Amino acid sequence: MNTELIKITDPEAQESKLTRAAHVLRAGGLVAFPTETVYGLGGNATDDSAAKKIYAAKGRPSDNPLIIHIADPADAANYAYVNGTYLALAKAFMPGPLTVVLPKKDCIPASVTGGLDTVAVRCPSHPVARKLIALCGFPIAAPSANRSGKPSPTTASHVHEDMDGRIGLILDGGECEIGLESTIVKIDADGGLTLLRPGAVTYDALCMISDKVRVADAVTRQLAENERPLSPGMKYRHYAPTAPLVLLSGKAERVLAFLQNEQATRRCAILCYTEDAEHLEKTDLFPIGGREDLPTQAKQLFDALRRADHTDAEIIYAPMPPKDGLGLALYNRMIRAAAHTVKEIL
Ligand code: TXA
Ligand code: MG
């Protein structure tokens, strides 16, 4: 299959390009498209065979359900049973980087939800994504547009790297603004919320909507063999580079001294804070943003992991992120990429 890349800078002025993409989706095909979080690999969410094509193109296990993307938060009621808590979340955070798990209606095929009786719903804020969904007139099922096990794509060239020859069309809307996947929450029977995956809508922000926000175990902790996560995706080792990734925790100057010594003795790739870059050898060094600049770190992380993976390094080091605010989302992605390997530098 030939994979075409189409650049979209202005979705209103370039509507004809999106009309073409909508046509591909209506015919049951797949289209990769930008969102404010990461690129999605889209198919018609009401079409069982399109969902199967998504799993095949990604190489994804079919028990790991897909998120359905809608053009307007109110459209959720067509595909799922919504309640007051959903409406409050929608008012506060949509369109934007929040996905809500709701009881599903019959029009969403079981293949989309991996056989679950719930469906994950998200209304993205990216103008290309919103216009595309509106033109389709049906929700777009879209996981992140990476091959299973790779970091999520934050540029069209990441998508091309993973999906060339596997899908017909990639819409290039430039670099994703946030760079980490959406926050996922489940609404509990008692009106509380369970955070299944942390993202740019933070734990503290969710606490403004509900006074009972729980964090699912799998967000911060490695589950045992026999434990089943609330979100099926959390059991898979995502975002895994080929060389082992080790997170370094400890005082900044000690970590820096450790890295300098490692660079002198072995081939390592390093994700570092901008402040530390001038004290380290430039080979295989990937600055991800200032120490306190979590939004930039979030935006750069997956690209840096991909670049580190393209080196011949035998090991990759990265700093241990904080666990509060946006740090929790970074921590969750990095600790899983590192298969929970943390080295304490004393
Ligand atoms: O930012 C995002 O959410 C991106 C963009 C493209 O929208 N999408 C994305 O999709 O990250 P994906 O498939 O890579 O991750 C979706 C996660 C998976 O971990 C899956 O297990 C979980 O959502 N999920 C989907 N439906 C669920 C459900 N009904 N209950 C619990 N977890 C669900
Ligand atoms: Mg994914």
Short mmCIF file of C-alpha atoms and ligand atoms in Angstrom, two decimals:
data_model
loop_
_atom_site.label_atom_id
_atom_site.label_comp_id
_atom_site.label_asym_id
_atom_site.label_seq_id
_atom_site.Cartn_x
_atom_site.Cartn_y
_atom_site.Cartn_z
CA MET A 1 0.00 0.00 0.00
CA ASN A 2 1.21 3.48 -0.89
CA THR A 3 1.15 5.91 2.06
CA GLU A 4 0.36 9.51 1.12
CA LEU A 5 1.32 12.45 3.37
CA ILE A 6 -0.84 15.59 3.08
CA LYS A 7 0.14 18.82 4.85
CA ILE A 8 -2.71 20.76 6.44
CA THR A 9 -1.90 24.16 7.85
CA ASP A 10 -5.38 25.72 7.77
CA PRO A 11 -8.32 23.29 8.03
CA GLU A 12 -10.89 25.92 7.03
CA ALA A 13 -9.03 27.07 3.91
CA GLN A 14 -7.98 23.50 3.01
CA GLU A 15 -11.33 21.82 3.52
CA SER A 16 -11.06 19.90 0.23
CA LYS A 17 -8.11 17.91 1.64
CA LEU A 18 -10.16 16.99 4.70
CA THR A 19 -13.14 16.09 2.51
CA ARG A 20 -10.87 13.58 0.78
CA ALA A 21 -9.75 12.16 4.12
CA ALA A 22 -13.40 11.91 5.25
CA HIS A 23 -14.15 10.04 2.03
CA VAL A 24 -11.41 7.48 2.81
CA LEU A 25 -12.88 6.98 6.30
CA ARG A 26 -16.46 6.69 4.96
CA ALA A 27 -15.25 3.98 2.56
CA GLY A 28 -13.91 1.98 5.55
CA GLY A 29 -10.27 3.03 5.20
CA LEU A 30 -7.81 4.40 7.79
CA VAL A 31 -6.43 7.94 8.10
CA ALA A 32 -3.79 9.15 10.59
CA PHE A 33 -4.54 12.65 11.85
CA PRO A 34 -3.11 15.16 14.35
CA THR A 35 -4.70 15.90 17.73
CA GLU A 36 -3.48 18.25 20.46
CA THR A 37 -2.09 15.24 22.39
CA VAL A 38 -0.57 12.78 19.89
CA TYR A 39 -1.39 11.59 16.35
CA GLY A 40 -4.33 9.18 16.06
CA LEU A 41 -4.87 6.27 13.66
CA GLY A 42 -8.51 6.79 12.70
CA GLY A 43 -11.28 4.56 11.36
CA ASN A 44 -15.10 4.71 11.43
CA ALA A 45 -16.03 3.86 15.05
CA THR A 46 -19.40 2.42 14.01
CA ASP A 47 -17.79 0.01 11.52
CA ASP A 48 -16.57 -3.31 12.87
CA SER A 49 -14.26 -3.98 9.90
CA ALA A 50 -12.57 -0.56 10.19
CA ALA A 51 -11.79 -1.31 13.85
CA LYS A 52 -10.22 -4.63 12.84
CA LYS A 53 -8.03 -2.81 10.28
CA ILE A 54 -6.80 -0.47 13.05
CA TYR A 55 -5.69 -3.38 15.26
CA ALA A 56 -3.96 -5.00 12.29
CA ALA A 57 -2.12 -1.84 11.17
CA LYS A 58 -0.88 -1.16 14.72
CA GLY A 59 -0.09 -4.79 15.53
CA ARG A 60 -2.23 -4.28 18.63
CA PRO A 61 -3.91 -7.00 20.71
CA SER A 62 -7.67 -6.87 20.06
CA ASP A 63 -8.54 -6.84 23.79
CA ASN A 64 -7.04 -3.34 24.14
CA PRO A 65 -9.98 -1.01 23.38
CA LEU A 66 -10.00 2.13 21.22
CA ILE A 67 -11.04 5.70 22.09
CA ILE A 68 -13.87 7.15 20.01
CA HIS A 69 -13.41 10.79 18.98
CA ILE A 70 -16.41 13.11 18.66
CA ALA A 71 -16.74 16.63 17.19
CA ASP A 72 -18.88 18.01 20.01
CA PRO A 73 -19.02 16.91 23.70
CA ALA A 74 -22.84 16.65 23.44
CA ASP A 75 -22.49 13.94 20.74
CA ALA A 76 -21.34 11.47 23.44
CA ALA A 77 -25.03 10.80 24.25
CA ASN A 78 -25.47 9.20 20.79
CA TYR A 79 -22.92 6.49 21.57
CA ALA A 80 -22.87 6.17 25.37
CA TYR A 81 -25.03 6.74 28.46
CA VAL A 82 -24.00 10.10 29.90
CA ASN A 83 -24.73 11.55 33.36
CA GLY A 84 -24.27 14.79 35.30
CA THR A 85 -20.63 14.05 36.10
CA TYR A 86 -19.87 13.64 32.38
CA LEU A 87 -21.57 16.97 31.67
CA ALA A 88 -19.51 18.69 34.40
CA LEU A 89 -16.28 17.19 33.01
CA ALA A 90 -17.28 18.21 29.48
CA LYS A 91 -18.02 21.76 30.57
CA ALA A 92 -14.68 22.09 32.35
CA PHE A 93 -12.30 20.28 29.99
CA MET A 94 -13.80 19.69 26.53
CA PRO A 95 -12.82 20.06 23.78
CA GLY A 96 -9.41 19.05 25.11
CA PRO A 97 -7.12 16.30 26.38
CA LEU A 98 -9.65 14.34 28.48
CA THR A 99 -11.16 10.93 27.72
CA VAL A 100 -14.15 9.67 29.72
CA VAL A 101 -15.12 6.00 30.02
CA LEU A 102 -18.93 5.56 29.88
CA PRO A 103 -21.41 2.66 29.52
CA LYS A 104 -21.67 2.08 25.76
CA LYS A 105 -24.70 2.04 23.48
CA ASP A 106 -25.26 -0.75 20.93
CA CYS A 107 -24.19 1.32 17.88
CA ILE A 108 -20.54 0.95 18.97
CA PRO A 109 -19.33 -2.52 17.92
CA ALA A 110 -17.67 -4.80 20.49
CA SER A 111 -14.48 -4.84 18.40
CA VAL A 112 -13.98 -1.12 19.18
CA THR A 113 -14.29 -1.64 22.94
CA GLY A 114 -12.33 -4.88 23.09
CA GLY A 115 -15.50 -6.64 24.23
CA LEU A 116 -16.09 -4.28 27.20
CA ASP A 117 -19.55 -2.83 27.90
CA THR A 118 -17.99 0.62 28.31
CA VAL A 119 -16.59 2.99 25.68
CA ALA A 120 -13.90 5.67 26.02
CA VAL A 121 -15.05 9.01 24.55
CA ARG A 122 -12.95 12.07 23.74
CA CYS A 123 -13.59 15.39 22.01
CA PRO A 124 -10.20 16.68 20.80
CA SER A 125 -9.52 20.41 20.50
CA HIS A 126 -7.20 20.23 17.48
CA PRO A 127 -8.92 22.05 14.58
CA VAL A 128 -7.91 19.40 12.01
CA ALA A 129 -9.30 16.57 14.16
CA ARG A 130 -12.55 18.40 14.90
CA LYS A 131 -13.17 19.37 11.29
CA LEU A 132 -12.42 15.84 10.07
CA ILE A 133 -14.85 14.25 12.55
CA ALA A 134 -17.54 16.84 11.72
CA LEU A 135 -17.15 16.14 7.98
CA CYS A 136 -17.47 12.38 8.57
CA GLY A 137 -20.69 12.62 10.58
CA PHE A 138 -19.67 9.53 12.60
CA PRO A 139 -17.22 9.19 15.50
CA ILE A 140 -13.63 8.25 14.65
CA ALA A 141 -12.08 5.38 16.60
CA ALA A 142 -8.40 6.20 17.04
CA PRO A 143 -5.62 4.78 19.12
CA SER A 144 -2.26 6.56 19.01
CA ALA A 145 -0.83 6.10 15.49
CA ASN A 146 2.32 4.21 16.53
CA ARG A 147 3.11 0.55 15.97
CA SER A 148 2.29 -1.27 19.20
CA GLY A 149 5.22 -0.97 21.65
CA LYS A 150 6.65 2.25 20.14
CA PRO A 151 6.28 5.70 21.72
CA SER A 152 3.16 7.58 20.59
CA PRO A 153 3.79 9.77 17.54
CA THR A 154 3.92 13.53 18.05
CA THR A 155 4.82 14.43 14.44
CA ALA A 156 3.66 13.17 11.04
CA SER A 157 7.15 11.82 10.39
CA HIS A 158 6.89 9.62 13.52
CA VAL A 159 3.63 8.24 12.07
CA HIS A 160 5.31 7.71 8.69
CA GLU A 161 8.20 5.87 10.35
CA ASP A 162 5.76 3.38 11.94
CA MET A 163 2.92 3.20 9.39
CA ASP A 164 4.54 3.56 5.95
CA GLY A 165 2.95 0.96 3.67
CA ARG A 166 0.34 0.01 6.29
CA ILE A 167 -2.18 2.85 5.82
CA GLY A 168 -3.20 5.01 2.84
CA LEU A 169 -3.18 8.51 4.26
CA ILE A 170 -1.43 10.63 6.89
CA LEU A 171 -2.59 14.20 7.56
CA ASP A 172 0.40 16.32 8.61
CA GLY A 173 -0.72 19.07 10.99
CA GLY A 174 2.74 19.72 12.44
CA GLU A 175 3.98 18.94 15.95
CA CYS A 176 1.39 18.08 18.62
CA GLU A 177 0.95 20.80 21.23
CA ILE A 178 0.85 18.58 24.36
CA GLY A 179 2.86 15.53 23.31
CA LEU A 180 1.45 13.02 25.85
CA GLU A 181 -1.81 11.09 25.41
CA SER A 182 -5.07 12.31 26.98
CA THR A 183 -6.04 11.88 30.62
CA ILE A 184 -8.49 8.96 30.96
CA VAL A 185 -11.11 8.85 33.74
CA LYS A 186 -13.88 6.43 34.61
CA ILE A 187 -17.02 7.71 36.34
CA ASP A 188 -17.78 5.56 39.38
CA ALA A 189 -21.20 4.55 40.68
CA ASP A 190 -20.80 6.88 43.69
CA GLY A 191 -20.19 9.90 41.42
CA GLY A 192 -16.44 9.77 42.11
CA LEU A 193 -13.77 9.49 39.43
CA THR A 194 -10.99 6.98 38.89
CA LEU A 195 -7.94 8.27 37.04
CA LEU A 196 -6.93 5.48 34.66
CA ARG A 197 -4.22 7.34 32.74
CA PRO A 198 -2.74 10.72 33.78
CA GLY A 199 -2.38 13.44 31.14
CA ALA A 200 -2.55 17.21 30.70
CA VAL A 201 -5.85 17.38 32.63
CA THR A 202 -4.19 16.82 36.01
CA TYR A 203 -5.33 15.08 39.20
CA ASP A 204 -5.73 18.51 40.85
CA ALA A 205 -7.89 19.75 37.98
CA LEU A 206 -10.15 16.68 38.30
CA CYS A 207 -10.50 17.36 42.04
CA MET A 208 -12.29 20.59 41.14
CA ILE A 209 -15.10 18.50 39.58
CA SER A 210 -15.34 15.70 42.15
CA ASP A 211 -14.30 15.41 45.79
CA LYS A 212 -13.61 11.68 45.27
CA VAL A 213 -10.81 11.20 42.75
CA ARG A 214 -8.97 7.89 43.03
CA VAL A 215 -5.82 6.99 41.13
CA ALA A 216 -5.82 3.51 39.60
CA ASP A 217 -2.99 1.34 40.90
CA ALA A 218 -1.52 0.77 37.45
CA VAL A 219 -0.77 4.51 37.05
CA THR A 220 2.18 4.44 39.43
CA ARG A 221 2.80 0.82 40.33
CA GLN A 222 3.84 -2.29 38.43
CA LEU A 223 0.98 -4.78 38.55
CA ALA A 224 1.61 -8.40 39.47
CA GLU A 225 1.06 -11.18 36.88
CA ASN A 226 -2.40 -12.01 38.20
CA GLU A 227 -3.70 -8.42 38.61
CA ARG A 228 -6.12 -7.01 36.00
CA PRO A 229 -5.87 -3.24 35.41
CA LEU A 230 -9.06 -1.12 35.06
CA SER A 231 -7.73 0.07 31.71
CA PRO A 232 -6.58 -2.85 29.54
CA GLY A 233 -3.79 -0.77 27.91
CA MET A 234 -2.00 -0.43 31.24
CA LYS A 235 -1.00 -4.09 31.26
CA TYR A 236 1.07 -3.71 28.10
CA ARG A 237 4.63 -2.45 28.20
CA HIS A 238 4.13 0.62 26.00
CA TYR A 239 6.68 3.18 24.86
CA ALA A 240 9.53 0.71 25.12
CA PRO A 241 12.87 1.59 23.51
CA THR A 242 15.09 -1.29 22.33
CA ALA A 243 17.99 -0.42 24.63
CA PRO A 244 17.06 -0.57 28.33
CA LEU A 245 15.92 2.76 29.78
CA VAL A 246 16.97 3.57 33.35
CA LEU A 247 15.49 6.47 35.33
CA LEU A 248 17.92 8.31 37.58
CA SER A 249 16.80 9.75 40.88
CA GLY A 250 18.88 11.75 43.35
CA LYS A 251 20.42 15.20 43.80
CA ALA A 252 20.93 17.07 40.51
CA GLU A 253 24.70 17.45 40.87
CA ARG A 254 25.19 13.79 41.82
CA VAL A 255 23.13 12.62 38.83
CA LEU A 256 25.18 14.89 36.54
CA ALA A 257 28.47 13.49 37.90
CA PHE A 258 27.17 9.94 37.39
CA LEU A 259 26.24 10.74 33.77
CA GLN A 260 29.63 12.32 33.04
CA ASN A 261 31.34 9.18 34.32
CA GLU A 262 29.03 6.92 32.31
CA GLN A 263 29.71 8.92 29.11
CA ALA A 264 33.45 8.44 29.68
CA THR A 265 33.15 4.67 30.09
CA ARG A 266 30.34 3.34 27.86
CA ARG A 267 28.05 4.15 24.93
CA CYS A 268 24.95 5.69 26.46
CA ALA A 269 22.11 7.87 25.22
CA ILE A 270 20.88 10.51 27.65
CA LEU A 271 17.62 12.44 27.97
CA CYS A 272 18.56 15.48 30.05
CA TYR A 273 17.31 18.83 31.27
CA THR A 274 18.46 21.80 29.17
CA GLU A 275 20.48 23.17 32.11
CA ASP A 276 22.61 20.00 32.23
CA ALA A 277 23.29 19.79 28.48
CA GLU A 278 26.33 22.10 28.52
CA HIS A 279 28.04 19.87 31.11
CA LEU A 280 27.68 16.69 29.04
CA GLU A 281 29.14 15.33 25.79
CA LYS A 282 26.84 16.18 22.86
CA THR A 283 26.90 12.69 21.28
CA ASP A 284 23.57 10.90 21.82
CA LEU A 285 22.40 13.69 24.14
CA PHE A 286 18.74 14.69 23.95
CA PRO A 287 17.64 17.75 25.96
CA ILE A 288 13.91 17.60 26.74
CA GLY A 289 13.35 21.05 28.30
CA GLY A 290 14.19 23.01 31.41
CA ARG A 291 14.11 21.24 34.80
CA GLU A 292 10.96 23.14 35.86
CA ASP A 293 9.41 23.31 32.37
CA LEU A 294 7.12 20.27 32.45
CA PRO A 295 5.01 21.26 29.41
CA THR A 296 8.13 21.34 27.20
CA GLN A 297 9.35 18.03 28.64
CA ALA A 298 5.92 16.51 27.87
CA LYS A 299 6.08 17.80 24.33
CA GLN A 300 9.63 16.50 23.70
CA LEU A 301 9.62 13.18 25.56
CA PHE A 302 8.40 10.78 22.87
CA ASP A 303 10.54 12.36 20.15
CA ALA A 304 13.60 12.12 22.43
CA LEU A 305 12.83 8.45 23.19
CA ARG A 306 12.55 7.69 19.47
CA ARG A 307 15.85 9.49 18.77
CA ALA A 308 17.60 7.71 21.62
CA ASP A 309 16.32 4.45 20.19
CA HIS A 310 17.95 5.25 16.81
CA THR A 311 21.42 5.41 18.38
CA ASP A 312 23.68 2.39 19.03
CA ALA A 313 23.68 3.14 22.75
CA GLU A 314 23.68 0.09 25.03
CA ILE A 315 21.68 1.94 27.68
CA ILE A 316 19.44 5.04 27.85
CA TYR A 317 19.29 7.31 30.92
CA ALA A 318 16.58 9.83 31.76
CA PRO A 319 15.84 11.94 34.84
CA MET A 320 13.11 10.82 37.23
CA PRO A 321 10.18 13.27 36.85
CA PRO A 322 8.20 14.62 39.81
CA LYS A 323 4.86 12.94 40.53
CA ASP A 324 2.69 16.03 40.92
CA GLY A 325 0.86 18.16 38.34
CA LEU A 326 1.80 17.30 34.77
CA GLY A 327 4.76 15.41 36.28
CA LEU A 328 2.45 12.44 37.05
CA ALA A 329 1.78 11.95 33.31
CA LEU A 330 5.50 12.13 32.52
CA TYR A 331 6.28 9.76 35.41
CA ASN A 332 3.64 7.25 34.26
CA ARG A 333 5.01 7.14 30.67
CA MET A 334 8.68 7.07 31.70
CA ILE A 335 8.38 4.47 34.45
CA ARG A 336 6.65 2.12 32.02
CA ALA A 337 9.16 2.80 29.23
CA ALA A 338 11.82 1.94 31.81
CA ALA A 339 9.97 -1.25 32.87
CA HIS A 340 10.09 0.29 36.38
CA THR A 341 13.92 0.40 36.49
CA VAL A 342 15.03 3.29 38.73
CA LYS A 343 18.61 3.86 39.88
CA GLU A 344 19.11 5.87 43.06
CA ILE A 345 22.25 8.01 42.83
CA LEU A 346 23.53 8.65 46.33
O1 TXA B 1 -4.63 11.33 23.48
C1 TXA B 1 -5.16 10.25 23.21
O2 TXA B 1 -5.97 9.70 23.98
C2 TXA B 1 -4.78 9.59 21.88
C3 TXA B 1 -5.32 10.46 20.74
C4 TXA B 1 -5.14 9.84 19.38
O3 TXA B 1 -6.67 10.78 20.99
N1 TXA B 1 -5.29 8.25 21.81
C5 TXA B 1 -4.76 7.23 22.53
O4 TXA B 1 -5.34 6.01 22.30
O5 TXA B 1 -3.87 7.39 23.32
P1 TXA B 1 -4.67 4.61 22.75
O6 TXA B 1 -5.50 3.58 22.09
O7 TXA B 1 -3.25 4.62 22.40
O8 TXA B 1 -4.91 4.56 24.27
C6 TXA B 1 -6.21 4.36 24.75
C7 TXA B 1 -6.19 3.78 26.13
C8 TXA B 1 -5.75 2.34 26.18
O9 TXA B 1 -4.84 2.19 27.25
C9 TXA B 1 -7.03 1.58 26.46
O10 TXA B 1 -6.79 0.43 27.22
C10 TXA B 1 -7.85 2.61 27.22
O11 TXA B 1 -7.55 3.82 26.60
N2 TXA B 1 -9.30 2.39 27.06
C11 TXA B 1 -10.02 2.48 25.92
N3 TXA B 1 -11.31 2.15 26.14
C12 TXA B 1 -11.41 1.84 27.46
C13 TXA B 1 -12.49 1.40 28.32
N4 TXA B 1 -13.70 1.20 27.84
N5 TXA B 1 -12.21 1.21 29.63
C14 TXA B 1 -10.96 1.41 30.12
N6 TXA B 1 -9.90 1.80 29.36
C15 TXA B 1 -10.12 2.01 28.05
MG MG B 2 -1.31 4.20 22.47
#
